[in-house]
Coordinates of C-alpha atoms in Angstrom, one line a residue:
X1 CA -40.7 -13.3 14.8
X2 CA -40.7 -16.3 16.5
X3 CA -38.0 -18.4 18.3
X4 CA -38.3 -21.6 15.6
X5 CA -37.7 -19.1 12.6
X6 CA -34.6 -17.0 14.4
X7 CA -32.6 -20.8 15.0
X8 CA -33.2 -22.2 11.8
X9 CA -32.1 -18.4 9.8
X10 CA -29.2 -18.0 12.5
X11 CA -28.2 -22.0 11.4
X12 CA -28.5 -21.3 8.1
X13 CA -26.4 -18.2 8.3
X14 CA -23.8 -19.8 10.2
X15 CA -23.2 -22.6 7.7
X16 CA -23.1 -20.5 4.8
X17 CA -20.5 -17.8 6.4
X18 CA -18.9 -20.9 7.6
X19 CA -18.4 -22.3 4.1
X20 CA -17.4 -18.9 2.8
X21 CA -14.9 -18.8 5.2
X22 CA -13.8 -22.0 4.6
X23 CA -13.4 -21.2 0.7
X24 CA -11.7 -18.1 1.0
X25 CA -9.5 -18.3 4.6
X26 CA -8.9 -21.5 5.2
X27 CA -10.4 -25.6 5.0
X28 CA -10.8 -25.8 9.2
X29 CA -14.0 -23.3 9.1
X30 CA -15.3 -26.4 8.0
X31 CA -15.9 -27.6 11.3
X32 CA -18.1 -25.0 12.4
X33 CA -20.4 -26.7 9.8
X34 CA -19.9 -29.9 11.4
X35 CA -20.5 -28.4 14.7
X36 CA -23.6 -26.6 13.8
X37 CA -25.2 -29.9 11.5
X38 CA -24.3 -32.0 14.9
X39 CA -26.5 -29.2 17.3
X40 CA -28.8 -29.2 15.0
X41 CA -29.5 -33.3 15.3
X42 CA -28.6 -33.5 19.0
X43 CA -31.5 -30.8 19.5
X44 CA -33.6 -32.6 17.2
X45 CA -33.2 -35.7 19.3
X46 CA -33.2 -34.5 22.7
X47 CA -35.5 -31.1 21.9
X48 CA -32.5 -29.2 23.7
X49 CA -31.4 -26.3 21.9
X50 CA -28.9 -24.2 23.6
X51 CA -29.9 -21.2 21.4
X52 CA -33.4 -21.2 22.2
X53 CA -32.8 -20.8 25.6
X54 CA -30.7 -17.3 24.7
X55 CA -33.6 -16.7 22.7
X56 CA -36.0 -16.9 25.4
X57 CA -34.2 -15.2 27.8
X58 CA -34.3 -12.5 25.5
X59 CA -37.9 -12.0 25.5
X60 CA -39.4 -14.2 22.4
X61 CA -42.0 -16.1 22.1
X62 CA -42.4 -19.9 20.7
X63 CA -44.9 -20.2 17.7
X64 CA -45.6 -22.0 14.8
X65 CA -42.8 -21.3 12.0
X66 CA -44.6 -22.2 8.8
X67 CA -48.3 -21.0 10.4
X68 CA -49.1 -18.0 7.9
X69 CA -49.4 -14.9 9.3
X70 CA -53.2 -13.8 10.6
X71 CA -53.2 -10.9 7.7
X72 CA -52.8 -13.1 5.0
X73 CA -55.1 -15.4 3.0
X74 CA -55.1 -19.4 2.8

């Protein structure tokens, strides 16, 4: 798996247990949206991503996220 497909699943995963959380615990989980939506345009801006450097120190690879994969067909 590449790096682009583990930040935008680890994103989406935070915002949704984030708004679980917020339904079922309490309203200030909300900000953990907030914080993730704002790292997810400051990155898009600057190309800065602090998970991608974890991500990389961890041994993977960039690619190309929505390139299919070489066994399947077009």
């Amino acid at each position: 798996m590449v790096i682009e497909r583990v930040v935008m699943i680890f994103a989406g995963a935070v915002i949704l247990l984030s708004l679980v959380l917020a339904m079922w615990v309490n309203l200030q989980w909300l900000l953990l949206t907030a914080f993730v939506g704002l790292n997810l345009i400051v990155s898009g801006l600057t190309g800065f991503c602090p998970l991608v450097k974890i991500l990389e120190k961890l041994g993977l690879k960039h690619g190309q996220p929505f390139a299919p994969k070489s066994d399947e067909q077009i």
